[in-house]
Amino acid sequence: MITFGWPPVAQQHYSSRHQKVGICKQEMLQKKNAVLVDGVILNGPIMDSKAGEKFVEEACKIIMEEVIQKADDVTEKVCEWRAPEMLKQILDLEMRDTGESHQKLLQLCRDVIQYSVKTSHPRFFNQLYAGIDYYSLVARFITEALNPSVYTYEVSPVFLLVEEAVIKKMIEFVGWEEGDGIFNPGGSVSNMYAMNLARYRFCPEIKEKGLSGLPRLVLFTSEECHYSMKKAASFLGIGTENVYFIKTDERGKMIPEELEKQVERARKEGSAPFLVCATAGTTVLGAFDPLDKIADICEKHGLWLHVDGLLKKCYSAKAAYLFQQDKFYDVTYDTGDKSIQCSRRPDAFKFWLMWKALGTTGLEERVNRALALARYLVEEIKKREGFQLILEPEYANICFWYIPPSLRKMQDGPEFWQKLHQVAPVIKERMMKKGSMMLGYQPHRGKVNFFRQVVISPQVSRKDMDFLLDEIELLAKDL
């Protein structure tokens, strides 16, 4: 147990502050109808609403001027790089006994914006961000102001209906006549849901009896799968050694014949196969597993491949203080019992408002444009000296090396690859300190560090693709 005590200086400060508070209390108690309980005055709210409203108004103006209006301005820096120790000093992170002034808080807001990475910048290519969407942003403002929690209809009627509408529409696009789903805070949590549902389907008694007495459960996924699969296996008590990684071809697709071999191997070992996790767009190469062939194998061996409407049976805890069955409305709308979370944010509202604004056709145009820009970048890479494409992309992921002038005449061999491995990190450091753009790199399956560009943002144009290549050449001209 941790205990806290007051140091002498703090005791003096605490005493002097409470003397002032005591004087204020006496003045308030002299007013009509003042009520004091346990030393606390209960008349009126403790917050100054007018001051709070003024702060929100001025802070929103800063957000509008410094974030939203500059979101598509390529002359702005992607980031204002500062080392951690320097940034700690700039931001004044210390929490104090007394609150900061109105102006100091507004300055802190400006500082936070200034030194944060501008993920909505057209030249932020670092991860899978889609730039700024004004409709989703407004939706987020609304939900943050209303502060709903999506677990029962009585506290979140609009957002539960919105989520239902979005999931229903997405199920139609998949081609199913019926289904169920839930919005999660990310892919890692979604993968954990899928793994847990598959296990529940295989052995429903685990919900009450736990892991004891179960056979050794084994799941199968691609070598190119998201790292969250191992994390989910660890978190759920399945164990990372029981995740069998299936070999992939040169494009990063799971090889169905290898999957069947591994399923049969697991059975011979006395293990219990229960799940195959296929991937539709791998993180690095953007590869799509052959889903039809994998589905045939899963059907043959009785393995789970997708998520269905077992959500509520698997996760239901029937909390009496939330999910009473004798409410005055249709309690099937109380969806919180099919979630591992209780307080869940209404993320579907952001997607819904954007979908309402753009329409299905508008969303389709964004996808088509992203794929077209990816194809344009690939063709430009092929034209330029020093750029080498790793493989023809299947999706919007473009993976390539930049070979600087000093290495272009060097003989292929261990020394060449060792030197090339060091190129991308240097270019990345230079672009971040300059603030011109952000682009990710990584080694992968025996290949030395290479750049990975994923085209998603609707604000990205052909000029940004050209700039990306020009800037790499500029930053690496002396390497």
Tab-separated table of C-alpha atoms in Angstrom:
chain	number	residue	atom	x	y	z
A	1	MET	CA	0.000	0.000	0.000
A	2	ILE	CA	1.234	3.528	-0.811
A	3	THR	CA	0.657	6.316	1.685
A	4	PHE	CA	1.144	10.030	1.182
A	5	GLY	CA	2.130	12.651	3.725
A	6	TRP	CA	2.336	16.420	3.602
A	7	PRO	CA	5.896	17.882	3.575
A	8	PRO	CA	6.379	20.885	5.955
A	9	VAL	CA	6.259	23.530	3.218
A	10	ALA	CA	3.094	22.025	1.790
A	11	GLN	CA	1.512	21.985	5.259
A	12	GLN	CA	2.168	25.718	5.642
A	13	HIS	CA	0.757	26.429	2.191
A	14	TYR	CA	-2.247	24.221	2.884
A	15	SER	CA	-2.929	26.021	6.191
A	16	SER	CA	-2.622	29.509	4.742
A	17	ARG	CA	-4.851	28.642	1.826
A	18	HIS	CA	-7.517	27.238	4.127
A	19	GLN	CA	-7.426	30.376	6.260
A	20	LYS	CA	-8.419	32.347	3.161
A	21	VAL	CA	-11.102	29.793	2.329
A	22	GLY	CA	-12.397	30.079	5.885
A	23	ILE	CA	-12.848	33.839	5.510
A	24	CYS	CA	-14.748	33.295	2.243
A	25	LYS	CA	-17.008	30.750	3.953
A	26	GLN	CA	-17.850	33.168	6.748
A	27	GLU	CA	-18.830	35.799	4.188
A	28	MET	CA	-21.031	33.303	2.330
A	29	LEU	CA	-22.640	32.038	5.530
A	30	GLN	CA	-23.728	35.578	6.340
A	31	LYS	CA	-25.792	35.543	3.152
A	32	LYS	CA	-29.398	34.463	3.268
A	33	ASN	CA	-30.173	30.703	3.334
A	34	ALA	CA	-26.501	29.613	3.432
A	35	VAL	CA	-26.092	25.906	4.256
A	36	LEU	CA	-22.889	24.410	5.644
A	37	VAL	CA	-22.364	20.610	5.960
A	38	ASP	CA	-19.080	19.127	7.186
A	39	GLY	CA	-17.338	22.389	6.451
A	40	VAL	CA	-18.627	22.505	2.870
A	41	ILE	CA	-20.965	25.261	1.655
A	42	LEU	CA	-23.744	23.689	-0.400
A	43	ASN	CA	-25.377	26.820	-1.814
A	44	GLY	CA	-25.016	27.128	-5.574
A	45	PRO	CA	-22.746	25.232	-7.973
A	46	ILE	CA	-19.011	25.015	-7.349
A	47	MET	CA	-18.213	25.792	-10.994
A	48	ASP	CA	-18.200	29.203	-12.624
A	49	SER	CA	-20.275	28.473	-15.715
A	50	LYS	CA	-19.672	31.836	-17.366
A	51	ALA	CA	-15.906	31.519	-17.070
A	52	GLY	CA	-16.093	27.941	-18.379
A	53	GLU	CA	-18.188	28.954	-21.368
A	54	LYS	CA	-15.745	31.762	-22.152
A	55	PHE	CA	-12.817	29.329	-22.034
A	56	VAL	CA	-14.561	26.869	-24.365
A	57	GLU	CA	-15.383	29.680	-26.778
A	58	GLU	CA	-11.804	30.961	-26.923
A	59	ALA	CA	-10.289	27.472	-27.038
A	60	CYS	CA	-12.552	26.540	-29.959
A	61	LYS	CA	-11.341	29.628	-31.790
A	62	ILE	CA	-7.748	28.455	-31.312
A	63	ILE	CA	-8.662	24.971	-32.578
A	64	MET	CA	-10.349	26.497	-35.615
A	65	GLU	CA	-7.429	28.801	-36.453
A	66	GLU	CA	-4.504	26.531	-35.591
A	67	VAL	CA	-5.814	23.060	-36.483
A	68	ILE	CA	-8.779	23.061	-38.833
A	69	GLN	CA	-7.898	26.037	-41.057
A	70	LYS	CA	-4.288	24.846	-41.383
A	71	ALA	CA	-5.090	21.168	-41.927
A	72	ASP	CA	-4.561	21.243	-45.713
A	73	ASP	CA	-1.788	23.873	-45.753
A	74	VAL	CA	1.341	22.165	-47.097
A	75	THR	CA	3.472	25.171	-46.102
A	76	GLU	CA	2.878	24.276	-42.452
A	77	LYS	CA	5.230	21.841	-40.757
A	78	VAL	CA	4.072	18.287	-40.191
A	79	CYS	CA	5.764	18.414	-36.805
A	80	GLU	CA	7.755	20.847	-34.675
A	81	TRP	CA	10.290	18.336	-33.399
A	82	ARG	CA	11.671	18.731	-29.881
A	83	ALA	CA	13.582	16.205	-27.791
A	84	PRO	CA	11.602	14.895	-24.759
A	85	GLU	CA	13.507	16.817	-22.076
A	86	MET	CA	13.207	20.095	-23.980
A	87	LEU	CA	9.508	19.530	-24.638
A	88	LYS	CA	8.897	18.888	-20.935
A	89	GLN	CA	10.276	22.336	-20.167
A	90	ILE	CA	8.281	24.062	-22.910
A	91	LEU	CA	4.944	22.557	-21.917
A	92	ASP	CA	5.165	23.139	-18.145
A	93	LEU	CA	3.653	19.745	-17.304
A	94	GLU	CA	3.683	20.207	-13.513
A	95	MET	CA	0.320	19.978	-11.712
A	96	ARG	CA	0.012	22.460	-8.833
A	97	ASP	CA	-2.186	23.028	-5.757
A	98	THR	CA	-3.852	26.054	-7.295
A	99	GLY	CA	-5.345	26.254	-10.753
A	100	GLU	CA	-3.730	28.129	-13.621
A	101	SER	CA	-5.084	31.365	-15.018
A	102	HIS	CA	-7.437	31.585	-17.976
A	103	GLN	CA	-4.719	32.972	-20.257
A	104	LYS	CA	-2.141	30.406	-19.134
A	105	LEU	CA	-4.549	27.582	-19.984
A	106	LEU	CA	-5.189	29.023	-23.437
A	107	GLN	CA	-1.439	29.275	-24.003
A	108	LEU	CA	-1.092	25.642	-22.976
A	109	CYS	CA	-3.692	24.755	-25.602
A	110	ARG	CA	-1.662	26.610	-28.227
A	111	ASP	CA	1.541	24.868	-27.134
A	112	VAL	CA	-0.070	21.436	-27.268
A	113	ILE	CA	-1.249	22.117	-30.822
A	114	GLN	CA	2.093	23.579	-31.908
A	115	TYR	CA	4.241	20.683	-30.716
A	116	SER	CA	1.886	17.846	-31.636
A	117	VAL	CA	2.272	15.922	-34.885
A	118	LYS	CA	-0.212	17.179	-37.487
A	119	THR	CA	-1.710	13.855	-38.558
A	120	SER	CA	-4.198	15.693	-40.796
A	121	HIS	CA	-1.375	17.267	-42.818
A	122	PRO	CA	-1.424	16.111	-46.484
A	123	ARG	CA	2.199	15.004	-46.086
A	124	PHE	CA	1.751	12.927	-42.958
A	125	PHE	CA	2.206	9.428	-44.404
A	126	ASN	CA	3.539	7.721	-41.287
A	127	GLN	CA	0.697	5.366	-40.358
A	128	LEU	CA	-2.798	4.498	-41.521
A	129	TYR	CA	-4.354	7.939	-41.023
A	130	ALA	CA	-6.959	9.321	-43.398
A	131	GLY	CA	-6.413	13.029	-42.826
A	132	ILE	CA	-9.086	15.363	-41.548
A	133	ASP	CA	-12.752	14.717	-42.220
A	134	TYR	CA	-14.805	17.735	-41.242
A	135	TYR	CA	-18.034	15.818	-40.704
A	136	SER	CA	-16.423	13.215	-38.480
A	137	LEU	CA	-14.721	16.010	-36.569
A	138	VAL	CA	-18.024	17.743	-35.878
A	139	ALA	CA	-19.474	14.396	-34.813
A	140	ARG	CA	-16.608	13.987	-32.359
A	141	PHE	CA	-17.198	17.497	-30.975
A	142	ILE	CA	-20.847	16.625	-30.415
A	143	THR	CA	-20.148	13.322	-28.685
A	144	GLU	CA	-17.421	14.832	-26.493
A	145	ALA	CA	-19.795	17.615	-25.445
A	146	LEU	CA	-22.679	15.237	-24.742
A	147	ASN	CA	-20.360	12.620	-23.166
A	148	PRO	CA	-22.583	9.602	-23.853
A	149	SER	CA	-21.742	6.003	-23.057
A	150	VAL	CA	-23.144	3.399	-25.419
A	151	TYR	CA	-24.471	0.588	-23.265
A	152	THR	CA	-28.200	1.190	-22.705
A	153	TYR	CA	-30.895	2.855	-24.757
A	154	GLU	CA	-32.022	4.941	-21.812
A	155	VAL	CA	-28.708	6.846	-21.646
A	156	SER	CA	-27.742	6.721	-25.336
A	157	PRO	CA	-30.828	6.402	-27.546
A	158	VAL	CA	-29.595	8.246	-30.630
A	159	PHE	CA	-26.140	6.710	-30.760
A	160	LEU	CA	-27.384	3.143	-30.310
A	161	LEU	CA	-29.769	3.592	-33.238
A	162	VAL	CA	-26.965	5.140	-35.294
A	163	GLU	CA	-24.663	2.198	-34.569
A	164	GLU	CA	-27.414	-0.244	-35.469
A	165	ALA	CA	-28.005	1.526	-38.792
A	166	VAL	CA	-24.295	1.557	-39.703
A	167	ILE	CA	-23.763	-2.112	-38.814
A	168	LYS	CA	-26.883	-3.118	-40.758
A	169	LYS	CA	-25.628	-1.270	-43.837
A	170	MET	CA	-22.154	-2.774	-43.545
A	171	ILE	CA	-23.628	-6.285	-43.238
A	172	GLU	CA	-25.519	-5.655	-46.497
A	173	PHE	CA	-22.263	-4.670	-48.224
A	174	VAL	CA	-20.594	-7.877	-47.062
A	175	GLY	CA	-23.468	-9.757	-48.664
A	176	TRP	CA	-25.054	-11.306	-45.585
A	177	GLU	CA	-28.791	-11.359	-45.019
A	178	GLU	CA	-28.371	-11.045	-41.254
A	179	GLY	CA	-25.616	-10.596	-38.699
A	180	ASP	CA	-24.471	-8.673	-35.693
A	181	GLY	CA	-21.524	-6.475	-34.831
A	182	ILE	CA	-20.088	-3.857	-32.552
A	183	PHE	CA	-17.796	-0.844	-32.963
A	184	ASN	CA	-14.504	-1.309	-31.150
A	185	PRO	CA	-11.701	1.139	-30.316
A	186	GLY	CA	-9.340	-0.514	-32.810
A	187	GLY	CA	-8.200	-3.580	-34.708
A	188	SER	CA	-6.374	-5.093	-31.733
A	189	VAL	CA	-9.561	-5.226	-29.656
A	190	SER	CA	-11.510	-6.528	-32.660
A	191	ASN	CA	-9.051	-9.400	-33.082
A	192	MET	CA	-9.378	-10.225	-29.401
A	193	TYR	CA	-13.184	-10.294	-29.746
A	194	ALA	CA	-12.908	-12.687	-32.691
A	195	MET	CA	-10.512	-14.995	-30.852
A	196	ASN	CA	-12.649	-15.097	-27.730
A	197	LEU	CA	-15.854	-15.705	-29.704
A	198	ALA	CA	-14.221	-18.556	-31.605
A	199	ARG	CA	-13.125	-20.126	-28.342
A	200	TYR	CA	-16.595	-19.693	-26.839
A	201	ARG	CA	-18.148	-21.403	-29.866
A	202	PHE	CA	-15.684	-24.294	-29.522
A	203	CYS	CA	-16.223	-24.724	-25.762
A	204	PRO	CA	-19.093	-22.595	-24.318
A	205	GLU	CA	-18.460	-23.950	-20.823
A	206	ILE	CA	-15.273	-21.875	-20.607
A	207	LYS	CA	-17.380	-18.852	-19.706
A	208	GLU	CA	-18.328	-20.359	-16.347
A	209	LYS	CA	-15.644	-22.980	-15.705
A	210	GLY	CA	-12.551	-21.211	-17.013
A	211	LEU	CA	-9.485	-22.729	-18.642
A	212	SER	CA	-9.020	-25.733	-16.352
A	213	GLY	CA	-9.655	-29.064	-17.985
A	214	LEU	CA	-9.604	-27.730	-21.535
A	215	PRO	CA	-7.472	-29.326	-24.254
A	216	ARG	CA	-4.555	-27.384	-25.723
A	217	LEU	CA	-6.272	-24.872	-28.007
A	218	VAL	CA	-4.470	-23.906	-31.222
A	219	LEU	CA	-5.237	-21.103	-33.683
A	220	PHE	CA	-3.828	-20.390	-37.125
A	221	THR	CA	-2.941	-17.110	-38.768
A	222	SER	CA	-0.647	-15.746	-41.452
A	223	GLU	CA	3.041	-14.936	-40.981
A	224	GLU	CA	1.989	-11.466	-42.117
A	225	CYS	CA	-0.787	-11.063	-39.538
A	226	HIS	CA	-1.152	-8.090	-37.231
A	227	TYR	CA	0.943	-8.318	-34.069
A	228	SER	CA	-2.230	-8.078	-31.969
A	229	MET	CA	-2.930	-11.768	-32.611
A	230	LYS	CA	-0.074	-12.785	-30.297
A	231	LYS	CA	-1.151	-10.185	-27.759
A	232	ALA	CA	-4.725	-11.471	-27.795
A	233	ALA	CA	-3.550	-15.077	-27.350
A	234	SER	CA	-1.475	-14.004	-24.368
A	235	PHE	CA	-4.247	-11.894	-22.841
A	236	LEU	CA	-6.873	-14.625	-23.201
A	237	GLY	CA	-4.675	-17.327	-21.683
A	238	ILE	CA	-4.343	-19.287	-24.927
A	239	GLY	CA	-0.599	-18.712	-25.059
A	240	THR	CA	1.570	-17.334	-27.848
A	241	GLU	CA	3.121	-20.773	-28.488
A	242	ASN	CA	-0.327	-21.969	-29.535
A	243	VAL	CA	-0.516	-19.442	-32.373
A	244	TYR	CA	0.592	-21.326	-35.500
A	245	PHE	CA	1.873	-18.928	-38.143
A	246	ILE	CA	1.161	-20.136	-41.655
A	247	LYS	CA	3.704	-19.583	-44.431
A	248	THR	CA	2.923	-16.971	-47.053
A	249	ASP	CA	3.874	-16.610	-50.692
A	250	GLU	CA	6.164	-13.938	-52.116
A	251	ARG	CA	3.319	-11.410	-52.027
A	252	GLY	CA	2.520	-12.066	-48.364
A	253	LYS	CA	-0.641	-14.165	-48.899
A	254	MET	CA	-1.397	-17.167	-46.709
A	255	ILE	CA	-0.762	-20.448	-48.551
A	256	PRO	CA	-3.907	-22.611	-48.138
A	257	GLU	CA	-2.001	-25.898	-48.528
A	258	GLU	CA	0.296	-24.877	-45.662
A	259	LEU	CA	-2.736	-24.065	-43.528
A	260	GLU	CA	-4.182	-27.531	-44.036
A	261	LYS	CA	-0.822	-29.126	-43.168
A	262	GLN	CA	-0.665	-27.190	-39.899
A	263	VAL	CA	-4.252	-28.082	-38.956
A	264	GLU	CA	-3.485	-31.759	-39.468
A	265	ARG	CA	-0.223	-31.410	-37.531
A	266	ALA	CA	-2.058	-29.858	-34.570
A	267	ARG	CA	-4.582	-32.695	-34.540
A	268	LYS	CA	-1.818	-35.328	-34.576
A	269	GLU	CA	-0.196	-33.553	-31.609
A	270	GLY	CA	-3.434	-33.976	-29.673
A	271	SER	CA	-4.241	-30.262	-29.786
A	272	ALA	CA	-7.628	-28.738	-30.506
A	273	PRO	CA	-7.681	-26.368	-33.541
A	274	PHE	CA	-10.446	-23.801	-33.150
A	275	LEU	CA	-9.738	-20.645	-35.178
A	276	VAL	CA	-8.266	-19.432	-38.447
A	277	CYS	CA	-7.646	-15.694	-38.672
A	278	ALA	CA	-7.284	-14.598	-42.286
A	279	THR	CA	-6.182	-11.111	-43.324
A	280	ALA	CA	-7.713	-8.805	-45.922
A	281	GLY	CA	-4.945	-6.242	-46.388
A	282	THR	CA	-1.810	-7.010	-44.356
A	283	THR	CA	-0.193	-4.190	-42.412
A	284	VAL	CA	3.050	-3.876	-44.360
A	285	LEU	CA	2.571	-5.311	-47.850
A	286	GLY	CA	-1.207	-4.871	-48.145
A	287	ALA	CA	-1.749	-8.518	-49.112
A	288	PHE	CA	-5.157	-10.234	-49.241
A	289	ASP	CA	-5.319	-13.864	-48.153
A	290	PRO	CA	-7.243	-16.255	-50.513
A	291	LEU	CA	-10.399	-16.173	-48.413
A	292	ASP	CA	-12.480	-18.624	-50.470
A	293	LYS	CA	-9.888	-21.402	-50.261
A	294	ILE	CA	-9.306	-20.750	-46.563
A	295	ALA	CA	-13.063	-20.853	-45.940
A	296	ASP	CA	-13.255	-24.249	-47.636
A	297	ILE	CA	-10.548	-25.599	-45.311
A	298	CYS	CA	-12.315	-24.148	-42.271
A	299	GLU	CA	-15.592	-25.753	-43.316
A	300	LYS	CA	-13.873	-29.095	-43.866
A	301	HIS	CA	-12.264	-29.082	-40.404
A	302	GLY	CA	-15.031	-27.311	-38.490
A	303	LEU	CA	-12.940	-24.210	-37.734
A	304	TRP	CA	-14.154	-20.672	-37.020
A	305	LEU	CA	-13.320	-18.084	-39.683
A	306	HIS	CA	-15.730	-15.236	-39.060
A	307	VAL	CA	-17.704	-13.522	-36.298
A	308	ASP	CA	-21.524	-14.044	-36.056
A	309	GLY	CA	-24.168	-13.199	-33.604
A	310	LEU	CA	-22.648	-15.052	-30.618
A	311	LEU	CA	-21.557	-11.681	-29.181
A	312	LYS	CA	-24.188	-11.436	-26.472
A	313	LYS	CA	-24.049	-15.087	-25.383
A	314	CYS	CA	-20.291	-14.924	-25.077
A	315	TYR	CA	-19.977	-11.630	-23.213
A	316	SER	CA	-23.264	-11.275	-21.373
A	317	ALA	CA	-22.922	-10.786	-17.623
A	318	LYS	CA	-26.529	-9.645	-16.997
A	319	ALA	CA	-25.549	-6.765	-14.712
A	320	ALA	CA	-28.788	-6.042	-12.822
A	321	TYR	CA	-27.994	-2.370	-12.248
A	322	LEU	CA	-27.810	-1.729	-16.010
A	323	PHE	CA	-29.649	-4.394	-17.978
A	324	GLN	CA	-32.972	-4.830	-16.187
A	325	GLN	CA	-35.357	-6.924	-18.277
A	326	ASP	CA	-38.522	-5.185	-17.038
A	327	LYS	CA	-37.800	-1.744	-18.503
A	328	PHE	CA	-40.540	0.206	-20.245
A	329	TYR	CA	-38.870	-0.039	-23.694
A	330	ASP	CA	-37.481	-2.773	-25.960
A	331	VAL	CA	-34.393	-3.964	-24.016
A	332	THR	CA	-32.821	-5.551	-27.101
A	333	TYR	CA	-31.459	-2.055	-27.688
A	334	ASP	CA	-29.393	-2.311	-24.498
A	335	THR	CA	-26.306	-3.531	-26.338
A	336	GLY	CA	-23.757	-3.073	-23.570
A	337	ASP	CA	-24.051	-6.694	-22.456
A	338	LYS	CA	-22.436	-7.927	-25.684
A	339	SER	CA	-19.342	-5.782	-25.163
A	340	ILE	CA	-16.276	-6.435	-23.043
A	341	GLN	CA	-16.403	-2.738	-22.221
A	342	CYS	CA	-19.073	-0.986	-20.237
A	343	SER	CA	-18.382	2.655	-21.001
A	344	ARG	CA	-18.014	2.593	-24.781
A	345	ARG	CA	-17.600	5.662	-26.967
A	346	PRO	CA	-20.113	6.270	-29.804
A	347	ASP	CA	-17.542	5.911	-32.592
A	348	ALA	CA	-20.175	4.826	-35.086
A	349	PHE	CA	-21.560	8.379	-35.040
A	350	LYS	CA	-18.407	9.740	-36.700
A	351	PHE	CA	-18.680	7.218	-39.515
A	352	TRP	CA	-22.433	7.728	-39.825
A	353	LEU	CA	-22.264	11.524	-40.168
A	354	MET	CA	-19.468	11.261	-42.741
A	355	TRP	CA	-21.446	8.619	-44.660
A	356	LYS	CA	-24.545	10.833	-44.549
A	357	ALA	CA	-22.524	13.758	-45.891
A	358	LEU	CA	-20.658	11.939	-48.670
A	359	GLY	CA	-23.046	9.144	-49.523
A	360	THR	CA	-21.931	5.692	-50.590
A	361	THR	CA	-20.849	7.085	-53.957
A	362	GLY	CA	-18.631	9.668	-52.277
A	363	LEU	CA	-16.937	7.014	-50.138
A	364	GLU	CA	-16.400	4.894	-53.250
A	365	GLU	CA	-14.774	7.853	-55.019
A	366	ARG	CA	-12.333	8.248	-52.126
A	367	VAL	CA	-11.295	4.610	-52.397
A	368	ASN	CA	-10.882	4.785	-56.162
A	369	ARG	CA	-8.826	7.981	-55.898
A	370	ALA	CA	-6.547	6.465	-53.256
A	371	LEU	CA	-5.868	3.418	-55.442
A	372	ALA	CA	-5.254	5.630	-58.482
A	373	LEU	CA	-2.762	7.771	-56.542
A	374	ALA	CA	-1.020	4.621	-55.372
A	375	ARG	CA	-0.690	3.466	-58.976
A	376	TYR	CA	0.659	6.896	-59.984
A	377	LEU	CA	3.302	6.750	-57.253
A	378	VAL	CA	4.363	3.260	-58.322
A	379	GLU	CA	4.888	4.418	-61.917
A	380	GLU	CA	6.913	7.437	-60.732
A	381	ILE	CA	9.104	5.196	-58.562
A	382	LYS	CA	9.847	3.037	-61.597
A	383	LYS	CA	10.938	6.098	-63.595
A	384	ARG	CA	13.323	7.591	-61.048
A	385	GLU	CA	16.940	6.611	-60.586
A	386	GLY	CA	17.722	5.380	-57.084
A	387	PHE	CA	14.198	4.220	-56.256
A	388	GLN	CA	13.505	0.493	-56.245
A	389	LEU	CA	10.034	-1.000	-55.839
A	390	ILE	CA	9.977	-4.084	-53.603
A	391	LEU	CA	6.895	-5.637	-55.230
A	392	GLU	CA	3.912	-4.618	-57.309
A	393	PRO	CA	1.271	-3.474	-54.828
A	394	GLU	CA	-2.061	-5.245	-54.551
A	395	TYR	CA	-3.642	-2.453	-52.556
A	396	ALA	CA	-2.690	1.075	-51.457
A	397	ASN	CA	0.565	-0.006	-49.743
A	398	ILE	CA	3.696	0.930	-51.705
A	399	CYS	CA	6.970	-0.499	-50.403
A	400	PHE	CA	10.273	0.728	-51.841
A	401	TRP	CA	13.954	1.370	-51.172
A	402	TYR	CA	15.817	4.563	-51.891
A	403	ILE	CA	19.407	3.853	-52.918
A	404	PRO	CA	21.516	7.031	-52.473
A	405	PRO	CA	24.165	8.021	-55.056
A	406	SER	CA	27.081	6.564	-53.072
A	407	LEU	CA	25.611	3.047	-53.176
A	408	ARG	CA	24.359	2.867	-56.747
A	409	LYS	CA	27.572	1.463	-58.222
A	410	MET	CA	28.328	-0.758	-55.240
A	411	GLN	CA	28.318	-4.499	-55.823
A	412	ASP	CA	25.340	-6.433	-54.447
A	413	GLY	CA	26.364	-8.239	-51.271
A	414	PRO	CA	26.273	-8.158	-47.440
A	415	GLU	CA	28.093	-4.826	-47.204
A	416	PHE	CA	25.695	-3.182	-49.685
A	417	TRP	CA	22.613	-4.342	-47.780
A	418	GLN	CA	24.133	-3.365	-44.442
A	419	LYS	CA	24.729	0.170	-45.705
A	420	LEU	CA	21.285	0.395	-47.340
A	421	HIS	CA	19.722	-0.699	-44.033
A	422	GLN	CA	21.028	2.539	-42.472
A	423	VAL	CA	19.665	4.877	-45.143
A	424	ALA	CA	15.940	5.013	-44.265
A	425	PRO	CA	16.452	5.870	-40.540
A	426	VAL	CA	18.717	8.812	-41.474
A	427	ILE	CA	16.220	10.146	-44.014
A	428	LYS	CA	13.408	9.739	-41.456
A	429	GLU	CA	15.348	11.724	-38.847
A	430	ARG	CA	16.045	14.518	-41.288
A	431	MET	CA	12.442	14.822	-42.499
A	432	MET	CA	11.118	14.972	-38.925
A	433	LYS	CA	13.601	17.583	-37.770
A	434	LYS	CA	12.847	19.616	-40.874
A	435	GLY	CA	9.118	19.049	-40.431
A	436	SER	CA	8.555	18.575	-44.152
A	437	MET	CA	6.765	15.213	-43.994
A	438	MET	CA	6.547	11.928	-42.094
A	439	LEU	CA	6.956	8.537	-43.747
A	440	GLY	CA	7.291	5.151	-42.085
A	441	TYR	CA	9.977	2.537	-42.663
A	442	GLN	CA	10.712	-0.974	-41.408
A	443	PRO	CA	12.684	-4.145	-42.117
A	444	HIS	CA	10.552	-7.103	-43.114
A	445	ARG	CA	11.112	-10.852	-43.609
A	446	GLY	CA	14.826	-10.621	-44.306
A	447	LYS	CA	14.590	-7.365	-46.255
A	448	VAL	CA	16.556	-4.396	-44.904
A	449	ASN	CA	14.797	-1.140	-43.965
A	450	PHE	CA	12.472	0.152	-46.670
A	451	PHE	CA	9.875	2.898	-46.881
A	452	ARG	CA	6.147	2.107	-46.795
A	453	GLN	CA	3.725	4.647	-48.189
A	454	VAL	CA	-0.001	3.991	-47.756
A	455	VAL	CA	-2.328	6.325	-49.659
A	456	ILE	CA	-5.555	6.947	-47.726
A	457	SER	CA	-6.204	10.655	-47.135
A	458	PRO	CA	-8.629	12.341	-49.569
A	459	GLN	CA	-6.593	15.538	-49.209
A	460	VAL	CA	-3.521	13.984	-50.797
A	461	SER	CA	-2.908	14.955	-54.435
A	462	ARG	CA	-0.501	14.085	-57.224
A	463	LYS	CA	1.714	16.963	-56.107
A	464	ASP	CA	2.103	15.335	-52.702
A	465	MET	CA	3.232	12.084	-54.356
A	466	ASP	CA	5.811	14.019	-56.367
A	467	PHE	CA	6.912	15.904	-53.269
A	468	LEU	CA	7.439	12.657	-51.355
A	469	LEU	CA	9.953	11.397	-53.908
A	470	ASP	CA	11.594	14.799	-54.407
A	471	GLU	CA	12.024	15.267	-50.667
A	472	ILE	CA	13.621	11.854	-50.168
A	473	GLU	CA	16.131	12.664	-52.915
A	474	LEU	CA	16.851	16.072	-51.367
A	475	LEU	CA	17.302	14.730	-47.841
A	476	ALA	CA	19.595	11.942	-49.017
A	477	LYS	CA	21.721	13.706	-51.614
A	478	ASP	CA	24.841	13.569	-49.413
A	479	LEU	CA	24.395	9.947	-48.278
